[in-house]
mmCIF file of C-alpha atoms and ligand atoms in Angstrom:
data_model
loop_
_atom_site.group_PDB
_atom_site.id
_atom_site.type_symbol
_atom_site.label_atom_id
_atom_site.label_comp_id
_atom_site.label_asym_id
_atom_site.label_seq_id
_atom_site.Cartn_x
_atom_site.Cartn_y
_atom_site.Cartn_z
ATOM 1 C CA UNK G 1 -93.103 19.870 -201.949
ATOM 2 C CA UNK G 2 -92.861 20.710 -198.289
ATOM 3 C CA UNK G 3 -93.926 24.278 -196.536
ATOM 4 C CA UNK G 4 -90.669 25.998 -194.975
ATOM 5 C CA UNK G 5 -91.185 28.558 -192.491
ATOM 6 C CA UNK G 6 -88.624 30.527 -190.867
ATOM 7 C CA UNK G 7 -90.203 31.585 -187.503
ATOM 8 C CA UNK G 8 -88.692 34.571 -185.354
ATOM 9 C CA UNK G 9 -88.896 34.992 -181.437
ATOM 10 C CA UNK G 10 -88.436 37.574 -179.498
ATOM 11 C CA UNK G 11 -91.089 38.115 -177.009
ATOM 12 C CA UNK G 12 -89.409 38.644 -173.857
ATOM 13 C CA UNK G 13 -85.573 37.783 -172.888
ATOM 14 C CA UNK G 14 -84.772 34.604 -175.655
ATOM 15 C CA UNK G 15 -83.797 36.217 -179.440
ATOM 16 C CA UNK G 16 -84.742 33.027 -181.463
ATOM 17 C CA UNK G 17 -85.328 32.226 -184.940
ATOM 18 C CA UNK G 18 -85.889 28.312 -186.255
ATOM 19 C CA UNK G 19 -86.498 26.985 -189.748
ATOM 20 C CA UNK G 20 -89.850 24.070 -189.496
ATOM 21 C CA UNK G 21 -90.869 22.009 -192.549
ATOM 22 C CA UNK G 22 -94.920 21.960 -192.828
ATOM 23 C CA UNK G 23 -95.419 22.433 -189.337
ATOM 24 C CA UNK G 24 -93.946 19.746 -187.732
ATOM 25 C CA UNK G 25 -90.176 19.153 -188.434
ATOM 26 C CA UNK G 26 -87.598 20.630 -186.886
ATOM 27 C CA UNK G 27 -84.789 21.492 -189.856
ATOM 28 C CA UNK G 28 -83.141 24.207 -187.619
ATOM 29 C CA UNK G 29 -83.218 26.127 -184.157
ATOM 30 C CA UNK G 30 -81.313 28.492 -182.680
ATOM 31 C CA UNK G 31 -81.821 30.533 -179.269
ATOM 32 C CA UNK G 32 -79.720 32.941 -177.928
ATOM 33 C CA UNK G 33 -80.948 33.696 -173.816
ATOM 34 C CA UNK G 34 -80.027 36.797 -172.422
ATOM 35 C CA UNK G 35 -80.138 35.855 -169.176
ATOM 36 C CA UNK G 36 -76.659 36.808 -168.203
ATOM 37 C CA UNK G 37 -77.624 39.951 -169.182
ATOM 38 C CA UNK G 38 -80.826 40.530 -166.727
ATOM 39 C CA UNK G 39 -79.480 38.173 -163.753
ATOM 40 C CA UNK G 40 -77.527 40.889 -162.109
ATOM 41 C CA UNK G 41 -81.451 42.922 -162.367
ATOM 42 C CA UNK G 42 -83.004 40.159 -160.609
ATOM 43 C CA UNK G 43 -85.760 40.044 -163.755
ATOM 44 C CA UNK G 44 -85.974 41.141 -167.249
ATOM 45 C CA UNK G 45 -84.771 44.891 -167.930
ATOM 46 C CA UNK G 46 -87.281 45.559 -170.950
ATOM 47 C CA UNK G 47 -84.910 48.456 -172.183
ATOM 48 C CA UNK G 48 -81.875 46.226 -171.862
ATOM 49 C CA UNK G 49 -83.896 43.240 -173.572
ATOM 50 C CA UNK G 50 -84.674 45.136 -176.640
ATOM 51 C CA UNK G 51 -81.306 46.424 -176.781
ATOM 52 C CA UNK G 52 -79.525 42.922 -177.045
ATOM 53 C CA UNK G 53 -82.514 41.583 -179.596
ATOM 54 C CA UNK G 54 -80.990 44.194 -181.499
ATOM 55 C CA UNK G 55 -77.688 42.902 -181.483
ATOM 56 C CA UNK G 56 -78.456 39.546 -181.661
ATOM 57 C CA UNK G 57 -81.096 38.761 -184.272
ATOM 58 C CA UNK G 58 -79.124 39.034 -187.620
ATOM 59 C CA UNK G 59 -76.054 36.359 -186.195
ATOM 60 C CA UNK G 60 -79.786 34.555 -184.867
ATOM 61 C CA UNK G 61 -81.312 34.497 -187.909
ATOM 62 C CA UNK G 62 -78.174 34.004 -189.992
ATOM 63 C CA UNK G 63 -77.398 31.053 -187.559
ATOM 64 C CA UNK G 64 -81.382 29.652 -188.222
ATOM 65 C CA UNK G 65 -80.548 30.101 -192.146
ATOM 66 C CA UNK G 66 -77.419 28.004 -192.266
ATOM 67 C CA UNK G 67 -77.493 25.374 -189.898
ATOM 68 C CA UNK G 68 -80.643 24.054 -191.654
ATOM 69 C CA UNK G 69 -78.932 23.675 -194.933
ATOM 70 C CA UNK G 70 -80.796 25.852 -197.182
ATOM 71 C CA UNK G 71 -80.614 28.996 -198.582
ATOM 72 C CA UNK G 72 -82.480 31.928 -198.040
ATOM 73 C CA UNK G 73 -84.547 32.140 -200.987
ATOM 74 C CA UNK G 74 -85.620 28.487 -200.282
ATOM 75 C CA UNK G 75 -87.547 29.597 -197.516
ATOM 76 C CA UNK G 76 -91.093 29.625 -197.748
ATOM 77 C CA UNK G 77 -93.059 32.333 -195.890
ATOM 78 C CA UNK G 78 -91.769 34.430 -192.369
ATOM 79 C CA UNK G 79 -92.931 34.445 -189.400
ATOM 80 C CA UNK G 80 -93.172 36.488 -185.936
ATOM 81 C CA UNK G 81 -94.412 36.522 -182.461
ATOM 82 C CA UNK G 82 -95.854 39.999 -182.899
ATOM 83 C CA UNK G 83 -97.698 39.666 -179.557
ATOM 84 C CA UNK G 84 -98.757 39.522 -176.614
ATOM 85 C CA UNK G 85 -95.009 40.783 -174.312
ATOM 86 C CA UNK G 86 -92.787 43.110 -174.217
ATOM 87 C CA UNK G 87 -93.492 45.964 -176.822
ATOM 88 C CA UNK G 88 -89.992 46.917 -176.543
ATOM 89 C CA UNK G 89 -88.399 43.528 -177.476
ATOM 90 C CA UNK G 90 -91.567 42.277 -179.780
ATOM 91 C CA UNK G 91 -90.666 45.117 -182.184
ATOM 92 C CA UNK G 92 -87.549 44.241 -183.091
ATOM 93 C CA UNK G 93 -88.589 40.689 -184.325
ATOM 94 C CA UNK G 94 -91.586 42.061 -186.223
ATOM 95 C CA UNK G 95 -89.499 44.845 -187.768
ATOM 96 C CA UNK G 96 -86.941 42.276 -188.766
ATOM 97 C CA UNK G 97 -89.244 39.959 -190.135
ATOM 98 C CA UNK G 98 -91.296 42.587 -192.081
ATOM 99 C CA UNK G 99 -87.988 43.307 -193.578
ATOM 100 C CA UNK G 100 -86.830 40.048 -194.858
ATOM 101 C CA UNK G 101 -90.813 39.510 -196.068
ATOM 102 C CA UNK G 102 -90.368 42.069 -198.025
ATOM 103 C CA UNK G 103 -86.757 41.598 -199.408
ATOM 104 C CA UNK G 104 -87.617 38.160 -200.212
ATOM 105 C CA UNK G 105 -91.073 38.995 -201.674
ATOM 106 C CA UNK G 106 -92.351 36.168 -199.361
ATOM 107 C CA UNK G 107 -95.951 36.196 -196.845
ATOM 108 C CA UNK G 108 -95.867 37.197 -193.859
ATOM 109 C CA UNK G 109 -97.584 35.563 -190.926
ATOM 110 C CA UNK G 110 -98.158 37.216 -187.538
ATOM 111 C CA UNK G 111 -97.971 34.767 -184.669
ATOM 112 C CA UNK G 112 -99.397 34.866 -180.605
ATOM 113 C CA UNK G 113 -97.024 33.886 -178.777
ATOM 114 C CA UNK G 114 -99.358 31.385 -176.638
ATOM 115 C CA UNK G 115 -100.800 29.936 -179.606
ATOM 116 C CA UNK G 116 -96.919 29.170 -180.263
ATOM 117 C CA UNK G 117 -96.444 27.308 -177.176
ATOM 118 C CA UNK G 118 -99.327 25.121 -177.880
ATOM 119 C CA UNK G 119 -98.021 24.281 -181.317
ATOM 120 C CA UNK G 120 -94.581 23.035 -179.269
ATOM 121 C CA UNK G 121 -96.714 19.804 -178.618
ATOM 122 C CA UNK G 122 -97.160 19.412 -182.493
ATOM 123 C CA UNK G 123 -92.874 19.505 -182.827
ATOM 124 C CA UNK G 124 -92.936 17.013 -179.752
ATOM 125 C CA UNK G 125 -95.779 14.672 -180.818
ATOM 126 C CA UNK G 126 -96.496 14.892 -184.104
ATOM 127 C CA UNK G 127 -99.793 12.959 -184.199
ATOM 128 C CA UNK G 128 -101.103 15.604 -182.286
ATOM 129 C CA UNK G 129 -103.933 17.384 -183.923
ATOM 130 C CA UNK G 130 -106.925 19.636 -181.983
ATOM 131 C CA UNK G 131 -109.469 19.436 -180.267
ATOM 132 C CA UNK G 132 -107.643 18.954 -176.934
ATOM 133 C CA UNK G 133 -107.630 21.086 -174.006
ATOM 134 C CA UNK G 134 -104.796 22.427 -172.955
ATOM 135 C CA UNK G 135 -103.168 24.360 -169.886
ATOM 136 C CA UNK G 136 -101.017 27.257 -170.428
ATOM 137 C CA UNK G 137 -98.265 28.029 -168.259
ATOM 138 C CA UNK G 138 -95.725 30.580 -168.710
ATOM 139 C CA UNK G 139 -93.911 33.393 -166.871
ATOM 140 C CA UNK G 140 -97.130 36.082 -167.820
ATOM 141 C CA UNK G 141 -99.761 33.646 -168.369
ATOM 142 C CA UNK G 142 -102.039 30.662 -166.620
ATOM 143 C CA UNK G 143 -104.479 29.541 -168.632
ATOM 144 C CA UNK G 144 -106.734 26.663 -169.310
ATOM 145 C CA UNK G 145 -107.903 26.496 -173.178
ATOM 146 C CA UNK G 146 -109.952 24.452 -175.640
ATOM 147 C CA UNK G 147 -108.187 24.359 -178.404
ATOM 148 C CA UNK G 148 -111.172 23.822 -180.921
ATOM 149 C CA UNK G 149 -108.880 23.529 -184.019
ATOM 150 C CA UNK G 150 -105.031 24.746 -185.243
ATOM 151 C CA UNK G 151 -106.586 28.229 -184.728
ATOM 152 C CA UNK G 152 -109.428 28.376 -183.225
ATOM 153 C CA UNK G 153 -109.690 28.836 -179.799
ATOM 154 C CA UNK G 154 -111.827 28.741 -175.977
ATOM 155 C CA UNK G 155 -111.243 30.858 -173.077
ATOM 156 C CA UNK G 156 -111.758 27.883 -170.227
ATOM 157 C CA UNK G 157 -109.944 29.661 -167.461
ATOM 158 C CA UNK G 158 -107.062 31.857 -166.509
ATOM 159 C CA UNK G 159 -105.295 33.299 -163.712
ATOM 160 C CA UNK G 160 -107.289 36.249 -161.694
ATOM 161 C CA UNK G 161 -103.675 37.637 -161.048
ATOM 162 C CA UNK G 162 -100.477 36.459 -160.900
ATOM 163 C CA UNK G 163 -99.081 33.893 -163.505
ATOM 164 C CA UNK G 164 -97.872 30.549 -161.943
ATOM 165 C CA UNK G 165 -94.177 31.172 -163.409
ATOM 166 C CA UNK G 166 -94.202 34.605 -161.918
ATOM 167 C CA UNK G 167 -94.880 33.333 -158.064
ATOM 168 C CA UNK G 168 -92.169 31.005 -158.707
ATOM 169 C CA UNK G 169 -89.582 33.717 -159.716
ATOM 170 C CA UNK G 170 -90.963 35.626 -156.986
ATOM 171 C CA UNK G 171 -90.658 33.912 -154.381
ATOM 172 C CA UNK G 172 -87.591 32.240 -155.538
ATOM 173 C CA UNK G 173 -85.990 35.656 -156.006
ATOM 174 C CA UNK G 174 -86.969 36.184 -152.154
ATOM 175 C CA UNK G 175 -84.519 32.883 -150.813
ATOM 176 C CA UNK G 176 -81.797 34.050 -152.877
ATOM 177 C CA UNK G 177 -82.260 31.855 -156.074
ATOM 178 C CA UNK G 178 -81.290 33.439 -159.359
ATOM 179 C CA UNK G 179 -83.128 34.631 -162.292
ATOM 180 C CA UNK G 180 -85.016 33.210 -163.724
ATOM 181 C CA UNK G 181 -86.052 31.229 -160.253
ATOM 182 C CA UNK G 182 -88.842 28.841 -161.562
ATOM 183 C CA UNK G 183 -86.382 25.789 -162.726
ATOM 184 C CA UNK G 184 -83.562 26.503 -160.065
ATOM 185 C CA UNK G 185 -86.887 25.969 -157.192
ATOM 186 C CA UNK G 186 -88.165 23.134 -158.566
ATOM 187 C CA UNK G 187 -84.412 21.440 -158.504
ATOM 188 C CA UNK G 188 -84.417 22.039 -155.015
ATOM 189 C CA UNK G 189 -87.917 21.176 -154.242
ATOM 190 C CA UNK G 190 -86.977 17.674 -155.519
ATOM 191 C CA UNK G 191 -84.372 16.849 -152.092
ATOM 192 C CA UNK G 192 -87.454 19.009 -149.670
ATOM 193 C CA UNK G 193 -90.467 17.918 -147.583
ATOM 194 C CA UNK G 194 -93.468 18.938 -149.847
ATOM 195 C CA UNK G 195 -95.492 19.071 -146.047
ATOM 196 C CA UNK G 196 -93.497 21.148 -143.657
ATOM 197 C CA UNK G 197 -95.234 24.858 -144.415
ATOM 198 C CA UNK G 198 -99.136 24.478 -145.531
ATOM 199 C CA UNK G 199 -99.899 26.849 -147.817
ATOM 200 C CA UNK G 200 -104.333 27.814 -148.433
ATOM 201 C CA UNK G 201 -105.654 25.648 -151.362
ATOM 202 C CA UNK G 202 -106.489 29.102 -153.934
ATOM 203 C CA UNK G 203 -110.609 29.577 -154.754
ATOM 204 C CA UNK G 204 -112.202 31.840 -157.007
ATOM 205 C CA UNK G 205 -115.596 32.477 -155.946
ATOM 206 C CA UNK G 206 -117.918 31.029 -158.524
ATOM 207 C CA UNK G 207 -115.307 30.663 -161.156
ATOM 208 C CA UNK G 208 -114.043 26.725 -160.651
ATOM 209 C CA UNK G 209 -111.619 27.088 -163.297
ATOM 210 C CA UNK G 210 -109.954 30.884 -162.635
ATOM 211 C CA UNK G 211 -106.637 30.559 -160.848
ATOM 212 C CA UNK G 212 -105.594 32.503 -158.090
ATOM 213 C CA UNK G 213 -101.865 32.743 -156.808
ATOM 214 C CA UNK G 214 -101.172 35.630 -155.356
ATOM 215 C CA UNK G 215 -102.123 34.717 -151.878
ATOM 216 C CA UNK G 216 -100.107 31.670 -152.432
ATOM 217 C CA UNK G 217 -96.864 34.080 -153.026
ATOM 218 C CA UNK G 218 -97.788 36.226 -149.911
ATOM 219 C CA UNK G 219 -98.116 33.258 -147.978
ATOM 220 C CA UNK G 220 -94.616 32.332 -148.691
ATOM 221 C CA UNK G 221 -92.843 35.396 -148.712
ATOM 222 C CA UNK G 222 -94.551 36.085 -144.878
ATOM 223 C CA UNK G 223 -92.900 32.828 -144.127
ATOM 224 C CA UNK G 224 -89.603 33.981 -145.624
ATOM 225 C CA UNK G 225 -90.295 37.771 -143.528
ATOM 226 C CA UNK G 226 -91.198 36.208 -140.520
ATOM 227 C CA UNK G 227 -88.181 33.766 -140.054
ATOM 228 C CA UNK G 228 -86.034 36.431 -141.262
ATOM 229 C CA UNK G 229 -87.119 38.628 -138.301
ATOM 230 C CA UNK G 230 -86.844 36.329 -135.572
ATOM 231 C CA UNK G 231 -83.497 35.032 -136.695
ATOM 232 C CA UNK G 232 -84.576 32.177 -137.811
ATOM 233 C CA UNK G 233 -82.462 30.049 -140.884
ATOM 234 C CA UNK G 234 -85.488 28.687 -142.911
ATOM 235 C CA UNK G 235 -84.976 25.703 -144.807
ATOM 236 C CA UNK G 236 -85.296 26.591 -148.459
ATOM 237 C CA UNK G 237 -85.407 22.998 -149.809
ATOM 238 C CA UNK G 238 -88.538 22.382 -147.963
ATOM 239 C CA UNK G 239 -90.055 25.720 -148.557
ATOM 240 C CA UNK G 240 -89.592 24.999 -152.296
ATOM 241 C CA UNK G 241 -91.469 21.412 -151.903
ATOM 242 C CA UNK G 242 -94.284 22.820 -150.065
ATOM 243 C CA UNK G 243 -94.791 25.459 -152.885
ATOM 244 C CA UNK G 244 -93.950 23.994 -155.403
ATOM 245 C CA UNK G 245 -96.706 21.554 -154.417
ATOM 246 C CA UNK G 246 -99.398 23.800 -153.661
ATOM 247 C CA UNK G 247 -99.031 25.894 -157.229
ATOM 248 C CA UNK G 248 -98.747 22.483 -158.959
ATOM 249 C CA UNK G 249 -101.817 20.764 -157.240
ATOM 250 C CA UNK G 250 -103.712 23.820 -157.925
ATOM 251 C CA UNK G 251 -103.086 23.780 -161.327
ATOM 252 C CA UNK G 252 -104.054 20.007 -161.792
ATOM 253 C CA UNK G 253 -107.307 20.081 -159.683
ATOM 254 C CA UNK G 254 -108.833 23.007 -162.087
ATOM 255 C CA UNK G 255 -107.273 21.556 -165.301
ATOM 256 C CA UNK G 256 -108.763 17.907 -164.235
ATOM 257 C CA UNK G 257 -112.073 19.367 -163.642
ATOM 258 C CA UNK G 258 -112.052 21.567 -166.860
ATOM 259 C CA UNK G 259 -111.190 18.171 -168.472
ATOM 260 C CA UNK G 260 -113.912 16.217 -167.064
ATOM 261 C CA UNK G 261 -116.755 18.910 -166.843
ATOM 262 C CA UNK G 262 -116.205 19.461 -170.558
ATOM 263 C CA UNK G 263 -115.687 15.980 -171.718
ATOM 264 C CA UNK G 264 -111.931 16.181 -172.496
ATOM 265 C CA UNK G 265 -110.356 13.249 -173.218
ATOM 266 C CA UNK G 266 -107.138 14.623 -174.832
ATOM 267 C CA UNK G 267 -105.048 17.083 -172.259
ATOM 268 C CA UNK G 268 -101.823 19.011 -173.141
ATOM 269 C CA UNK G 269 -99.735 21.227 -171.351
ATOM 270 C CA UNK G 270 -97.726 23.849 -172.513
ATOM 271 C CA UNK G 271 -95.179 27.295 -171.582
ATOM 272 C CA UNK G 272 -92.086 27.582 -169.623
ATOM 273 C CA UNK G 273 -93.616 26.099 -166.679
ATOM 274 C CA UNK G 274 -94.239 22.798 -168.381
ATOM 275 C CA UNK G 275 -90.857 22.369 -167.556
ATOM 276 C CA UNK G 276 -91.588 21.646 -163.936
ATOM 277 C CA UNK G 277 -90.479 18.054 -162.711
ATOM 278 C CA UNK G 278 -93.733 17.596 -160.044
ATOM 279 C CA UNK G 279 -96.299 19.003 -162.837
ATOM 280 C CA UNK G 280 -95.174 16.510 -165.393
ATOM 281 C CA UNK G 281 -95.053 13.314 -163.329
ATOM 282 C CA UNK G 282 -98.364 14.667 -161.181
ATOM 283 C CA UNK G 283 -100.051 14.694 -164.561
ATOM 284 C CA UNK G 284 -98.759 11.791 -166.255
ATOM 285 C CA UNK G 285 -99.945 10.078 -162.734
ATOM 286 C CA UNK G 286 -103.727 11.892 -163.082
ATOM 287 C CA UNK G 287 -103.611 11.067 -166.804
ATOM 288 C CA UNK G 288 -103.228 7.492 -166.166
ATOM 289 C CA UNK G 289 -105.806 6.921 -163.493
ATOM 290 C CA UNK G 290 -108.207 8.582 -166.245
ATOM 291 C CA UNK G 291 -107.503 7.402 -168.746
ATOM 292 C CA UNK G 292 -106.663 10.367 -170.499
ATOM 293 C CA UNK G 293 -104.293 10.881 -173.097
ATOM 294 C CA UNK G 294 -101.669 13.671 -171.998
ATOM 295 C CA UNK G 295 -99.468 15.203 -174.506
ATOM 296 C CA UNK G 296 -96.519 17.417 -172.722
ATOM 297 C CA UNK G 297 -93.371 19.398 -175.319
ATOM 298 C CA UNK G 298 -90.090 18.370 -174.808
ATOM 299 C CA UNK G 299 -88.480 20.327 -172.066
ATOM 300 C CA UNK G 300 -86.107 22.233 -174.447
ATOM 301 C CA UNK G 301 -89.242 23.099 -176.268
ATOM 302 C CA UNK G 302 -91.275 24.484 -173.709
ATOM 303 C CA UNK G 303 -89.301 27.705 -172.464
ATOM 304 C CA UNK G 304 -89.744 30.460 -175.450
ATOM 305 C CA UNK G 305 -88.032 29.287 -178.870
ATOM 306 C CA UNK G 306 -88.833 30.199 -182.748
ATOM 307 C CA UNK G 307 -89.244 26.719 -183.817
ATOM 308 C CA UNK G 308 -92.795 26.925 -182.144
ATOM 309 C CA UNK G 309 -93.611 29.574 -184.176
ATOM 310 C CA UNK G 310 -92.378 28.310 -187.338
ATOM 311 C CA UNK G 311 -95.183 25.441 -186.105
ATOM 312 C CA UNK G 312 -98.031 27.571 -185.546
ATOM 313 C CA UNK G 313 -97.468 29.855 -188.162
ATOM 314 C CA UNK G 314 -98.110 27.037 -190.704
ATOM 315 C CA UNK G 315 -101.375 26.640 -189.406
ATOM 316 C CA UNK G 316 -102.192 29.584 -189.268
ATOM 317 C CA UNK G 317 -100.875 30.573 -193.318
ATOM 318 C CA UNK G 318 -103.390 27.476 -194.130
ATOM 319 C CA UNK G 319 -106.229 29.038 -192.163
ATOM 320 C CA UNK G 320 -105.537 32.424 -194.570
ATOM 321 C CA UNK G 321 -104.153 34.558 -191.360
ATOM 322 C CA UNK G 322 -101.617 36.413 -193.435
ATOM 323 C CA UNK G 323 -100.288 40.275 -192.170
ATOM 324 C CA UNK G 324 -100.094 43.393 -193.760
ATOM 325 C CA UNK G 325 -97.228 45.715 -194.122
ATOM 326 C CA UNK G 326 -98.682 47.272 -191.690
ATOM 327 C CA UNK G 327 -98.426 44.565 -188.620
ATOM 328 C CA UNK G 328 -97.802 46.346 -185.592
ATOM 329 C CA UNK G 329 -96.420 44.609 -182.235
ATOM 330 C CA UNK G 330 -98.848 44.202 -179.043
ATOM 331 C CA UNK G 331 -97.864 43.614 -175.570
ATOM 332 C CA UNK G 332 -101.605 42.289 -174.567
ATOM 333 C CA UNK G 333 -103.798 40.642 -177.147
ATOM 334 C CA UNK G 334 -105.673 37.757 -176.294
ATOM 335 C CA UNK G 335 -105.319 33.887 -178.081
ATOM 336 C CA UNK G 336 -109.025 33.890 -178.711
HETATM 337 O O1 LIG J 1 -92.809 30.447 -171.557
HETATM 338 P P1 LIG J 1 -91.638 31.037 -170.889
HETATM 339 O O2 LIG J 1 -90.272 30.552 -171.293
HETATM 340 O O3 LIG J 1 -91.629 32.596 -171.058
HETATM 341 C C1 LIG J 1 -92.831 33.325 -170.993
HETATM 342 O O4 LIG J 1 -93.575 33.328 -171.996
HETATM 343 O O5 LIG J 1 -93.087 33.850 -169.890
HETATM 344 O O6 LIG J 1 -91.837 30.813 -169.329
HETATM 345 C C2 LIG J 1 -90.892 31.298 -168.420
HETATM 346 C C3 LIG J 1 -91.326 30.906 -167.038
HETATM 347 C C4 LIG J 1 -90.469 31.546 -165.959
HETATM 348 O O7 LIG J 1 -91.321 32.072 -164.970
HETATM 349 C C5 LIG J 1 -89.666 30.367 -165.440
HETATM 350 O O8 LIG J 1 -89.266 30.506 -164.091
HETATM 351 C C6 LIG J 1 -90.637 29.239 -165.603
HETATM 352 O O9 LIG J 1 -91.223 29.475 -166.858
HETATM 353 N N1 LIG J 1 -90.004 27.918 -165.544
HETATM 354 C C7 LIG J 1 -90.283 27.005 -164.583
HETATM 355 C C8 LIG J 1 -89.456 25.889 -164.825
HETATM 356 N N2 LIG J 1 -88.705 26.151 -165.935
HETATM 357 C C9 LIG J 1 -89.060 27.406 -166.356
HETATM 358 N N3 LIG J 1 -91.149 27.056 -163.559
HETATM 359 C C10 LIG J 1 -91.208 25.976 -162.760
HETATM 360 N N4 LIG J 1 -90.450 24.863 -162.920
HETATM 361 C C11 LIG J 1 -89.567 24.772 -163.939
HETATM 362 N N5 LIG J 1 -88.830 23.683 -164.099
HETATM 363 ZN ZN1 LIG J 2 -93.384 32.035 -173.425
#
C-alpha cells in the first residue's frame, strides 16, 4: 500500500497544493502564481499575498484533490510549508492544513520550505537518496548544504547578505524588466556579451564558502546610475550576460570547493534559481570535468510548488517529525 500525501504551499506569492505517492510520484499538482497580482508593485505585496492565498487555496486544494483521482479520505497524512517566509501568507496554508488534519482525523506534518526544494530532486530523479551536497538558491536564500540524510542536515555556507535570486530581481527591476526579474534576465543574458562590464569576483574574509552579493548588485545598479546620468542608452542584453555571469561563477567556484574540500562526490542544486540557463549548463560542464554526479529538478519543479512538499514531508513522517495542534507559522527558522 502506497503513502499519499497531500502537500500545501504557500510560502510567498505561489498558492499550491499537490498530491505525491511515497515520496516520489507525482499523482497531482496544481499552482496558482499571483504574479499578476504583485507585477504592477514591482515585488511581492505581503498583505496582498495573503489576501489572494485566501481566495485561492480551497479551488487549489480542491483542484490537487480531483485531478489526482482520489478522494479525500484516501489521502494519507497533510502537509505544510509552515516556515521559513512570509508570516502573512505561511498562515493561511498552515491554518488550512490544520483544518483538513483535523476534519479528516489524519497526521499532520510541518514542512521547511528549503528542505522542500531539496526534495524536488527526489520528484526529478528518483534514485536520488542523501548524502549529497547541495546548493540552495532561491529568491531569500543562498546556501550550500550537506544533506547528511532525508532530514538531517549541515550548514556548509550561505549568503552574508543578499540572496542570489534577490540581486537578480533587483537589478533586473532597475533596466525595466518585470517581476519577478530573475528568469526574464537570464533570457536576455543568453543574446549578450558575458565580458563587456567586469563586475569584482565576491570574498568573504576567512569564510571560503559564505557568499557575498551585495556589492555585486551595487556594482550594477552604479553602472545602470551612471549611464543614466550622462545620457547614455546602456545595453541591457550585455549587462545581463556580464551579471548573470559573475553571480553564477560565484556560486560554482564556492559550491566546487565545498564539494571537493569535503569529499563530495554527489552535487545537487536546488530553488527558483536553479532555473537559470548559464548555472545549469556551467555545472553540468564542472560536473563532467570531475567527475561528479550532478542531480538538478526539473525546471517546472524548481520555482515554489506543493508537490515538493508532499516529497519531503514523507520523509520527514518516517523520521517521526509529526506537528501538534498547536503548529504555528515562522518567517525565519533555519533547515538545520
Ligand atoms: O524558490 P523560489 O521560486 O521562491 C523563493 O523561495 O524565493 O525562487 C524565486 C527566485 C526569484 O528571485 C526568481 O527571480 C528566481 O528565483 N529565478 C531565476 C530564474 N527563474 C527564477 N533566477 C535566475 N534565472 C532564472 N532562470
Ligand atoms: Zn522557494
Amino acid at each position: 500500500m502506497s503513502f499519499k500525501i497531500l502537500g500545501i504551499e504557500s510560502s510567498c506569492d505561489d498558492t499550491a497544493a499537490a498530491i505525491v505517492e511515497d515520496g516520489r510520484n507525482i499523482l497531482s499538482n496544481v499552482v496558482v502564481s499571483q504574479i499578476d497580482e504583485h507585477v504592477k508593485f514591482g515585488g511581492v505585496v505581503p498583505e496582498i499575498a495573503s489576501r489572494k492565498h485566501t481566495e485561492n487555496i480551497s479551488y487549489v486544494v480542491s483542484k490537487a484533490v480531483d485531478s489526482s483521482g482520489l478522494k479525500l479520505k484516501d489521502i494519507d497524512a497533510i502537509a505544510v510549508t509552515h516556515a521559513p517566509g512570509l508570516i502573512g501568507s505561511l498562515l493561511v496554508g498552515v491554518n488550512f492544513a490544520k483544518g483538513l488534519s483535523f476534519s479528516l482525523d489524519r497526521p499532520l506534518i510541518p514542512v521547511h520550505h528549503l528542505r522542500s526544494h531539496i526534495a524536488s530532486n527526489y520528484l526529478t530523479n528518483r534514485n536520488l537518496k542523501p548524502p549529497f551536497l547541495s546548493l540552495i538558491v532561491s529568491g531569500g536564500h543562498s546556501h550550500i548544504v550537506d544533506v547528511e540524510d532525508y532530514s538531517s542536515y549541515k550548514i556548509i555556507g550561505r549568503t552574508r547578505d543578499d540572496a542570489a535570486g534577490e540581486v537578480f530581481d533587483k537589478v533586473a527591476r532597475s533596466i525595466g524588466l518585470p517581476y519577478p526579474g530573475g528568469a526574464h534576465m537570464d533570457k536576455l543574458a543568453e543574446n549578450g556579451n558575458d565580458c563587456a562590464f567586469k563586475f569584482p569576483e565576491p570574498k568573504v574574509k576567512d569564510s571560503p564558502y559564505d557568499y557575498s552579493f551585495s556589492g555585486l548588485k551595487t556594482c550594477a545598479i552604479n553602472i545602470i546610475h551612471n549611464a543614466s546620468q550622462k545620457g547614455e542608452v546602456i545595453n541591457k542584453a550585455d549587462l545581463c550576460a556580464s551579471f548573470r555571469k559573475a553571480v553564477v561563477e560565484s556560486l560554482i567556484s564556492k559550491f566546487l570547493l565545498a564539494a571537493k574540500d569535503l569529499n563530495k562526490n554527489n552535487i545537487v542544486i536546488a530553488g527558483g534559481v536553479s532555473a537559470n540557463s548559464l548555472l545549469r549548463r556551467r555545472l553540468k560542464e564542472e560536473a563532467f570535468k570531475f567527475n561528479l554526479n550532478l542531480s538538478m529538478p526539473q525546471i517546472s519543479l524548481s520555482g515554489d510548488n506543493a508537490a515538493m512538499v508532499a516529497s519531503q514531508a514523507y520523509y520527514e513522517y518516517l523520521n517521526g517529525n509529526i506537528a501538534y495542534d498547536n503548529l504555528n507559522a515562522s518567517s525565519t527558522f533555519s533547515i538545520v
